[in-house]
Coordinates of C-alpha atoms and ligand atoms in Angstrom, one line a residue:
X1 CA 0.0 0.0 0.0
X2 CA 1.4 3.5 -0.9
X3 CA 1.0 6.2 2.0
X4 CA 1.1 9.9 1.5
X5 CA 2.5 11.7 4.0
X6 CA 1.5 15.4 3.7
X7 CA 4.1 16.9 6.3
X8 CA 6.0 14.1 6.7
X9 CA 9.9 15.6 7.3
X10 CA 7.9 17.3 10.7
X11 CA 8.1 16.5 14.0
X12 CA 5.2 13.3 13.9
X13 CA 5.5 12.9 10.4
X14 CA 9.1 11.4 10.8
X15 CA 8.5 9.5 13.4
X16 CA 5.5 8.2 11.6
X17 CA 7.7 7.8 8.5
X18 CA 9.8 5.3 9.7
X19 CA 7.2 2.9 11.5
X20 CA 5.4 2.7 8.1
X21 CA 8.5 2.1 6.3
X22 CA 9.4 -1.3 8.7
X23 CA 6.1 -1.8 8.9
X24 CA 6.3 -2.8 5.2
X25 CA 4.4 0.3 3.3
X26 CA 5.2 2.4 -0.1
X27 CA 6.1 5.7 1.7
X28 CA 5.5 9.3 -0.5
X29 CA 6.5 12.0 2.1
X30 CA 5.4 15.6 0.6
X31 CA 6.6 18.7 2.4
X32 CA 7.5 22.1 1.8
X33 CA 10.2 22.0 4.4
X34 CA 8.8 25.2 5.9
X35 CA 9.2 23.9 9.3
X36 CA 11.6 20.6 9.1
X37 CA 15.2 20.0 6.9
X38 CA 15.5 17.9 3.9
X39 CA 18.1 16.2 5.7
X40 CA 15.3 14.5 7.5
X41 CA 15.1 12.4 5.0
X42 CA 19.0 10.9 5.6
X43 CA 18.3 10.3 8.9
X44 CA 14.4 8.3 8.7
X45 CA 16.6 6.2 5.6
X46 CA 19.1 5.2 8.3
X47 CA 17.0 4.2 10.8
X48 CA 14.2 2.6 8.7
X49 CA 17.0 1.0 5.9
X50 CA 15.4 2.0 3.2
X51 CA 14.8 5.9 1.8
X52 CA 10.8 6.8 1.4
X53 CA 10.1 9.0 -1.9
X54 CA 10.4 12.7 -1.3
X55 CA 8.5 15.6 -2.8
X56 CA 9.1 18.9 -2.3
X57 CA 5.8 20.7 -2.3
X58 CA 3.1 22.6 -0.8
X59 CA -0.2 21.4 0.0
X60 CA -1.6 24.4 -1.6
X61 CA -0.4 23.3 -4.9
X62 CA -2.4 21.7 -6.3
X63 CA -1.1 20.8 -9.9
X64 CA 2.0 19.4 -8.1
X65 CA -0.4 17.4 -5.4
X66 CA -2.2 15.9 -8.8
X67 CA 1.3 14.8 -9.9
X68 CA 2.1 13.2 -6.5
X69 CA -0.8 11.5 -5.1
X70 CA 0.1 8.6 -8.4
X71 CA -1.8 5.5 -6.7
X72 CA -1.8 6.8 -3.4
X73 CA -4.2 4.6 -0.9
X74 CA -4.3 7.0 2.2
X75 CA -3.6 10.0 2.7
X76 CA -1.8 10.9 6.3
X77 CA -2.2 14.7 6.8
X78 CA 0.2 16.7 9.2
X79 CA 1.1 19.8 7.1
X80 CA 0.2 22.6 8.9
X81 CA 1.6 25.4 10.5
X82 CA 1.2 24.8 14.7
X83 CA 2.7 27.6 16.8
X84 CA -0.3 29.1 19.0
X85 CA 1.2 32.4 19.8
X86 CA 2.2 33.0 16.5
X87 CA -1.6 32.4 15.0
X88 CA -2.7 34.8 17.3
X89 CA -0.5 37.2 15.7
X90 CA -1.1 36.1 11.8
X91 CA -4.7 34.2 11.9
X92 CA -4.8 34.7 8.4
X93 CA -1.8 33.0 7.8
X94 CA -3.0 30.2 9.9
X95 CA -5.9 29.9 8.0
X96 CA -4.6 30.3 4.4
X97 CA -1.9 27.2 4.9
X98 CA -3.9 25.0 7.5
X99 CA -8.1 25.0 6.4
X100 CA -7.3 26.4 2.5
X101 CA -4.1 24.0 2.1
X102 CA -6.5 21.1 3.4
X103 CA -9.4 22.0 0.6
X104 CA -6.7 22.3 -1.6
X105 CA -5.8 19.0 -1.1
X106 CA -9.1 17.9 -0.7
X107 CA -9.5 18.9 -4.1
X108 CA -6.6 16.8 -5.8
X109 CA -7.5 13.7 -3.3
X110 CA -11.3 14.4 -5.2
X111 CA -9.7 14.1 -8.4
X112 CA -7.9 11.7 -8.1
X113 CA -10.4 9.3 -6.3
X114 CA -8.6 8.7 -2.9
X115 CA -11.1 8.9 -0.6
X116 CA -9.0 8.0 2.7
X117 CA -7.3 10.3 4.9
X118 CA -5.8 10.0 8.7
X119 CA -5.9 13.7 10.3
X120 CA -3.8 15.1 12.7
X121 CA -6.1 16.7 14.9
X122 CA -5.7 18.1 18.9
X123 CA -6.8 17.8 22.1
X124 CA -7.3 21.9 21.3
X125 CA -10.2 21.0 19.9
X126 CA -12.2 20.3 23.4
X127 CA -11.2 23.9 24.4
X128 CA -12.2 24.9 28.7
X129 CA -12.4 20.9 29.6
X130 CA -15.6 20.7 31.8
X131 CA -14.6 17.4 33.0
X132 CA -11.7 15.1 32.8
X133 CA -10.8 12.5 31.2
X134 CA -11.6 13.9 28.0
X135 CA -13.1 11.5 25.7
X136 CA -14.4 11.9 21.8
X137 CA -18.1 12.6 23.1
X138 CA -17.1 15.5 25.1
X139 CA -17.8 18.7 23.7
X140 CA -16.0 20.4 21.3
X141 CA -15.5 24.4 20.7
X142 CA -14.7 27.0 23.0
X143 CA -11.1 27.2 21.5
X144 CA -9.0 30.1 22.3
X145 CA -7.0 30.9 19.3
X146 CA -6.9 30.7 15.4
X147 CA -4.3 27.4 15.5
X148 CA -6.9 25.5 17.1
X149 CA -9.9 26.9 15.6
X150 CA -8.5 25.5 12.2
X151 CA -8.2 22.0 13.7
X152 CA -12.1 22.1 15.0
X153 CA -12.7 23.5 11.4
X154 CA -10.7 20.9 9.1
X155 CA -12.1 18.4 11.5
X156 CA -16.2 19.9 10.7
X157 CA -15.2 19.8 6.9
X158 CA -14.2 16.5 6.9
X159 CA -16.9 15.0 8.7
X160 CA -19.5 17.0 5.8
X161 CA -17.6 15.6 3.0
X162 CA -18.4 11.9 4.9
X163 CA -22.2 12.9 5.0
X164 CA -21.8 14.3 1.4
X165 CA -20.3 11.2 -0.1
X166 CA -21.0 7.6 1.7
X167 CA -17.4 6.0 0.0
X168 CA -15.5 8.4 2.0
X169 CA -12.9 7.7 5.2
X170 CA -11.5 10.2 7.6
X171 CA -10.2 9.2 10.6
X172 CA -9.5 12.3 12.8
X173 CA -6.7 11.5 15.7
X174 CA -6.5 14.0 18.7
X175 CA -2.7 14.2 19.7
X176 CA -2.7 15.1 23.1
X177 CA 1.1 16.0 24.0
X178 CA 3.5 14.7 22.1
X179 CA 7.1 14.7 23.5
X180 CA 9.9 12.6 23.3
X181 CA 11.8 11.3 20.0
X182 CA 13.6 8.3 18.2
X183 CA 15.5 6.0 20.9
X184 CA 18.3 6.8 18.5
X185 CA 18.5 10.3 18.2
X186 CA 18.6 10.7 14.9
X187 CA 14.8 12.2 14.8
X188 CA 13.2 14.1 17.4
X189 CA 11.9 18.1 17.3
X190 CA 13.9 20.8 16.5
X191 CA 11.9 24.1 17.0
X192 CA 13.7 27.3 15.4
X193 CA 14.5 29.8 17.8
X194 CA 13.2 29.7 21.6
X195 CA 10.8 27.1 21.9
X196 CA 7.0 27.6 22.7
X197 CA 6.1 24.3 24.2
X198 CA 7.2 22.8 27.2
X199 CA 9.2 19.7 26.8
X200 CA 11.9 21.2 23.8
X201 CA 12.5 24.2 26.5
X202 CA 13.1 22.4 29.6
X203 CA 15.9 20.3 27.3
X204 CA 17.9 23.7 26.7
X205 CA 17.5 24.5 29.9
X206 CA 19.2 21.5 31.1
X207 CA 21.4 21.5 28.5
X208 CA 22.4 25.4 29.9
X209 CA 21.1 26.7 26.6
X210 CA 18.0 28.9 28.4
X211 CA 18.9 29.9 32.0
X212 CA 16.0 28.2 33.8
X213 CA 11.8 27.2 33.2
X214 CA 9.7 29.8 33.4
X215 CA 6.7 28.3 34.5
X216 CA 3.6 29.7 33.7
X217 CA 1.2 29.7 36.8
X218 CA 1.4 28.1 40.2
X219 CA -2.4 28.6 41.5
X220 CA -4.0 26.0 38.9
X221 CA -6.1 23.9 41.1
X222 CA -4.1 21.3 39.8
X223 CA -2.1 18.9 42.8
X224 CA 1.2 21.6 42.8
X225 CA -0.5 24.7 40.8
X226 CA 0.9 24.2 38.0
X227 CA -0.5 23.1 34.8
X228 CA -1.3 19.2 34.1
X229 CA -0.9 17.4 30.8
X230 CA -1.3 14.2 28.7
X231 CA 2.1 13.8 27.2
X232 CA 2.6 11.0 24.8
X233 CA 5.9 9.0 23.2
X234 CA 5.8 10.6 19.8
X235 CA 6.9 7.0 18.6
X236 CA 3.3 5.7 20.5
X237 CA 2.0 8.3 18.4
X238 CA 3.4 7.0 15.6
X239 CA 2.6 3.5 16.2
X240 CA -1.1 4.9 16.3
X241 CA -0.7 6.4 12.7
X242 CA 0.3 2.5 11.7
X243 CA -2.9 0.9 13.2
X244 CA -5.1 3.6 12.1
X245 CA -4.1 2.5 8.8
X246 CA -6.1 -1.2 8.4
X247 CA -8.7 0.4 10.5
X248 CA -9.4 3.3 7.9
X249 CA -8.9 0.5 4.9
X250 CA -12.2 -1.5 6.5
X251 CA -14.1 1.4 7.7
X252 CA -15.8 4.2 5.7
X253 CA -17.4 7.9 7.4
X254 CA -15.4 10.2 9.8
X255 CA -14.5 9.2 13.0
X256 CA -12.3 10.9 15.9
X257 CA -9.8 9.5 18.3
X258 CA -8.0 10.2 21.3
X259 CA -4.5 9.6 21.1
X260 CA -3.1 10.0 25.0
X261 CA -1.6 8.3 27.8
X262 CA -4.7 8.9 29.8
X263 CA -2.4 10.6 33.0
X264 CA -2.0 13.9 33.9
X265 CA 1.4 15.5 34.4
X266 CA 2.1 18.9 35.7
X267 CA 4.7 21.0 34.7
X268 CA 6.7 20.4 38.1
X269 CA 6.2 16.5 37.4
X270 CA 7.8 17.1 34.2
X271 CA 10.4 19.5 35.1
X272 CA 11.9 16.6 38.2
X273 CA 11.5 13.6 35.6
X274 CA 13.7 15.7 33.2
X275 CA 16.2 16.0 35.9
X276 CA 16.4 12.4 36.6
X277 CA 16.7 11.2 32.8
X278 CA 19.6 14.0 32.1
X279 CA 21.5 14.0 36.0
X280 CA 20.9 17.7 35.2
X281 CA 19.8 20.2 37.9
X282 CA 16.7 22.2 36.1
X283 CA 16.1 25.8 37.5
X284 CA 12.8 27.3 37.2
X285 CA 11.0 30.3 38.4
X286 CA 7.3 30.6 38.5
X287 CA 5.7 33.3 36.5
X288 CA 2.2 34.9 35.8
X289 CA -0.8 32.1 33.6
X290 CA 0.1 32.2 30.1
X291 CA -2.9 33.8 28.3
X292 CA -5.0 30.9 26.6
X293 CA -3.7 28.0 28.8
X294 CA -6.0 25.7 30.7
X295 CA -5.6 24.1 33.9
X296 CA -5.4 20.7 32.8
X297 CA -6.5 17.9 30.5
X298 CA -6.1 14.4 30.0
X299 CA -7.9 12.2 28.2
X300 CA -9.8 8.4 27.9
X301 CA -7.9 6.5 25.4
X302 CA -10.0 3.6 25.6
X303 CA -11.2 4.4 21.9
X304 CA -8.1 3.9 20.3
X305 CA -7.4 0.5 22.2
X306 CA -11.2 -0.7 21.0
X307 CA -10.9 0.3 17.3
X308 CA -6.9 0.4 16.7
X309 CA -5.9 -2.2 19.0
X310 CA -3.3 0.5 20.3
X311 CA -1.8 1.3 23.6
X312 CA 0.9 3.8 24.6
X313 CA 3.5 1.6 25.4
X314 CA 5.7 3.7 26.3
X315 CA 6.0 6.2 30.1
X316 CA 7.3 9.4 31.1
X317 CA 10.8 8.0 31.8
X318 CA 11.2 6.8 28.6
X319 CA 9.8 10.0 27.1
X320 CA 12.6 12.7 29.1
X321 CA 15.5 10.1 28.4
X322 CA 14.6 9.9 24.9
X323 CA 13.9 13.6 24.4
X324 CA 17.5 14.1 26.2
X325 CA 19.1 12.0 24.7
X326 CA 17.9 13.8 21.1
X327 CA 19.1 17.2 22.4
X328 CA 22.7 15.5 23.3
X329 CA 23.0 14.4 19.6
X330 CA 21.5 17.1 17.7
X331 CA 21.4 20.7 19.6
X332 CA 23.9 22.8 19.4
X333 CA 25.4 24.3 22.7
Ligands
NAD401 P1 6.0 20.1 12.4 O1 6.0 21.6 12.2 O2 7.2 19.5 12.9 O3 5.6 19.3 11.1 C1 4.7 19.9 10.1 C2 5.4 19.7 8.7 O4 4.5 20.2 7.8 C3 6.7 20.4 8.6 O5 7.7 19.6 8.1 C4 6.4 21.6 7.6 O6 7.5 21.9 6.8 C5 5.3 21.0 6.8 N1 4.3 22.0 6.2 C6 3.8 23.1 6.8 N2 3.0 23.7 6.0 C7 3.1 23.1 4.8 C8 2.5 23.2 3.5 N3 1.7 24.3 3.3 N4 2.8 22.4 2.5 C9 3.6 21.3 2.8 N5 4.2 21.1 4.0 C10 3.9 21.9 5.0 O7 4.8 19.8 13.4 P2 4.4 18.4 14.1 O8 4.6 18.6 15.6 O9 5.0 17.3 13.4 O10 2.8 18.4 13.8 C11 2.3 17.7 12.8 C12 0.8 18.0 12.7 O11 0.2 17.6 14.0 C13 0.4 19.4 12.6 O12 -0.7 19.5 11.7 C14 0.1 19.9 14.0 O13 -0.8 20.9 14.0 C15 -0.5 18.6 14.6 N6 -0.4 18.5 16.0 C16 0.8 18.7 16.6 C17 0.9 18.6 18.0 C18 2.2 18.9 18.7 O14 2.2 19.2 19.9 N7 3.3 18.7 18.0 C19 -0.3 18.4 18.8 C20 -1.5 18.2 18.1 C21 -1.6 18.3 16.7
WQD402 C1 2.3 22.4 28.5 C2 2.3 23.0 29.9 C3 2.1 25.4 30.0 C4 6.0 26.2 28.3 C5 0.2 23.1 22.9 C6 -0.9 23.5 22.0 C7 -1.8 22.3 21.6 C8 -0.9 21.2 21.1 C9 0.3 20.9 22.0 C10 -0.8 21.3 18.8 C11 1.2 24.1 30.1 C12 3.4 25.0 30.6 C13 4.9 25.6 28.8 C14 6.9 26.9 29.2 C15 5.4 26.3 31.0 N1 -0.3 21.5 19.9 N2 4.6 25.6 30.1 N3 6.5 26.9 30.5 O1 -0.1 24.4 25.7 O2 -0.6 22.1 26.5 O3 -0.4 22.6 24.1 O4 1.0 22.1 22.3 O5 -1.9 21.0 18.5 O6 -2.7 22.8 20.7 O7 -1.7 24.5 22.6 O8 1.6 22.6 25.4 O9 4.0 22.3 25.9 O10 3.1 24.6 25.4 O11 2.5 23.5 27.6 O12 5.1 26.3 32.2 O13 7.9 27.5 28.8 O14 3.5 23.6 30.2 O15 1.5 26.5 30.7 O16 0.7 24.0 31.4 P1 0.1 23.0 25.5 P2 2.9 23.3 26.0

């Protein structure tokens, strides 16, 4: 089976590269490299032992999509741009590359009769929780910025093309924190600049790269105060994208799906099980809420076990070392 890979030099999409590569699977991975290095590519070929087919392109093209979606059987879909602050900043942006590049590719999918696609979707899309665990019958809306609004809207579009036409598959998968990277450090995330999230900064910090975590709130009413989170092995994440593969093959109409541990962690939690995967001492200081942040979520992932036959195999030791063990490698002091 050939699998498209819209996205796939990013963060998930490399990770999810090289499970479907051992797993057996024709691998197309079509990127515009906005946010990820061609020499991605070098390092998936190492670790999977054999290179996947690499476009260069944007998912707003869509002459060039028509060219490279040849016999393609699914369609994974991670391009997008993701950085919360930033959409706040430039919605239009946000919505030009993530809800018009999606009907553009919608479009050329159309044409060219593929009529399967795995989203990458968010917890985002649940917005204020009003109970924990989250699971894909709680509500949806309420989201507090343009990044997450265009998940909630790709994710309505898709689920009217379903009603619209009875042949169709989407499957959309609700990534709660991904973290971590490839137990060999060839692949992990990379963010230009300072990072936003959590898990990328608290690695420069304990690499001495940032000076110490600034942690944003301590009166949550979370345990410690600070904020709680579902963070997930980005290879369990990966493995996901694998099983959600036969599942979308035998079933058609939309469907969404948790993708989570199913435990909270709060930023403290994360902060002393960095320091115990790197040796490192990890200052922090707290500082004000950041704007937009809720107090916590986690969600039920009993979904994805029932229809995917997956479970996160992998804990939040094996997440820190992993991510560590990336930054030693691959960041530059
Ligand atoms: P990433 O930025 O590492 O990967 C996205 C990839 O898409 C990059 O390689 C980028 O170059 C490419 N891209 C962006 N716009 C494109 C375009 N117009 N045409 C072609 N390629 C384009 O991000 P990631 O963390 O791997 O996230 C993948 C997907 O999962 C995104 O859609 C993101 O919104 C979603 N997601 C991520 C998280 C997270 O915390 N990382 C959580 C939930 C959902
Ligand atoms: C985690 C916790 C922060 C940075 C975001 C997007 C979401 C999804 C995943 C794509 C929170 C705290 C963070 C820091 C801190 N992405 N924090 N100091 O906000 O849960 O989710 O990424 O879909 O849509 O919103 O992740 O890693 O930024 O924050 O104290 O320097 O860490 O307040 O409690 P978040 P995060």
């Amino acid at each position: 089976m050939k699998i498209f890979l819209t996205g796939g030099a990013g963060f998930i999409g490399s990770h999810t590269a090289v499970v479907l590569l051992k797993a057996g699977y024709e691998v197309v991975i079509y990127d515009n490299f906005s946010n990820s290095q061609p020499s991605v590519i070098d390092q998936i070929s190492k670790i999977a032992g054999k290179r996947p087919e690499t476009i260069e392109g944007d998912i707003r093209d869509k002459e060039k999509l028509l060219q490279a979606l040849a016999n393609v059987d699914v369609v994974i879909h991670f391009a997008g741009l993701k950085a919360v602050a930033e959409s706040v900043k430039e919605p239009l942006k946000y919505y030009e590359n993530n809800v018009n590049g999606t009907l553009v590719l919608l479009r050329a999918m159309n044409e060219k009769k593929i009529k399967r696609i795995i989203f990458s979707s968010s917890s985002t899309v649940y917005g204020i929780p009003d109970k924990l665990p989250l699971t894909e019958n709680s509500p949806t809306g309420g989201v507090s910025n343009p990044y997450g609004r265009t998940k909630l809207q790709i994710e309505e579009i898709l689920k009217d093309i379903c009603a619209a036409d009875h042949l169709f598959s989407a499957v959309c998968l609700r990534y709660f924190n991904p973290i971590g990277a490839h137990e060999s450090g060839l692949i992990g995330e990379n963010p230009n600049g300072i990072p936003n999230n959590l898990l990328p900064y608290v690695a420069k910090v304990a690499h001495g790269i940032l000076p110490y975590v600034r942690v944003f709130g301590s009166d949550y009413p979370t345990l410690d105060g600070t904020g709680v989170r579902d963070y997930i092995h980005v290879m369990d994440l990966a493995e996901g994208h694998a099983l959600s593969i036969p599942y979308i093959v035998k079933n058609l109409g939309w469907k969404a799906i948790n993708l989570g541990c199913g435990k909270g962690y709060s930023v403290l939690d994360i902060i002393h099980a960095f320091e115990r995967a790197s040796g490192k001492k990890i200052p922090y200081k707290f500082l004000p809420r950041r704007p937009g942040d809720i107090a916590a979520n986690w969600c039920d992932p009993s979904l994805a076990h029932t229809l995917l036959h997956w479970v996160a195999k992998r804990d939040l030791n094996d997440m820190c070392r992993d991510s560590w063990n990336f930054e030693l490698q691959y960041q530059k002091k």
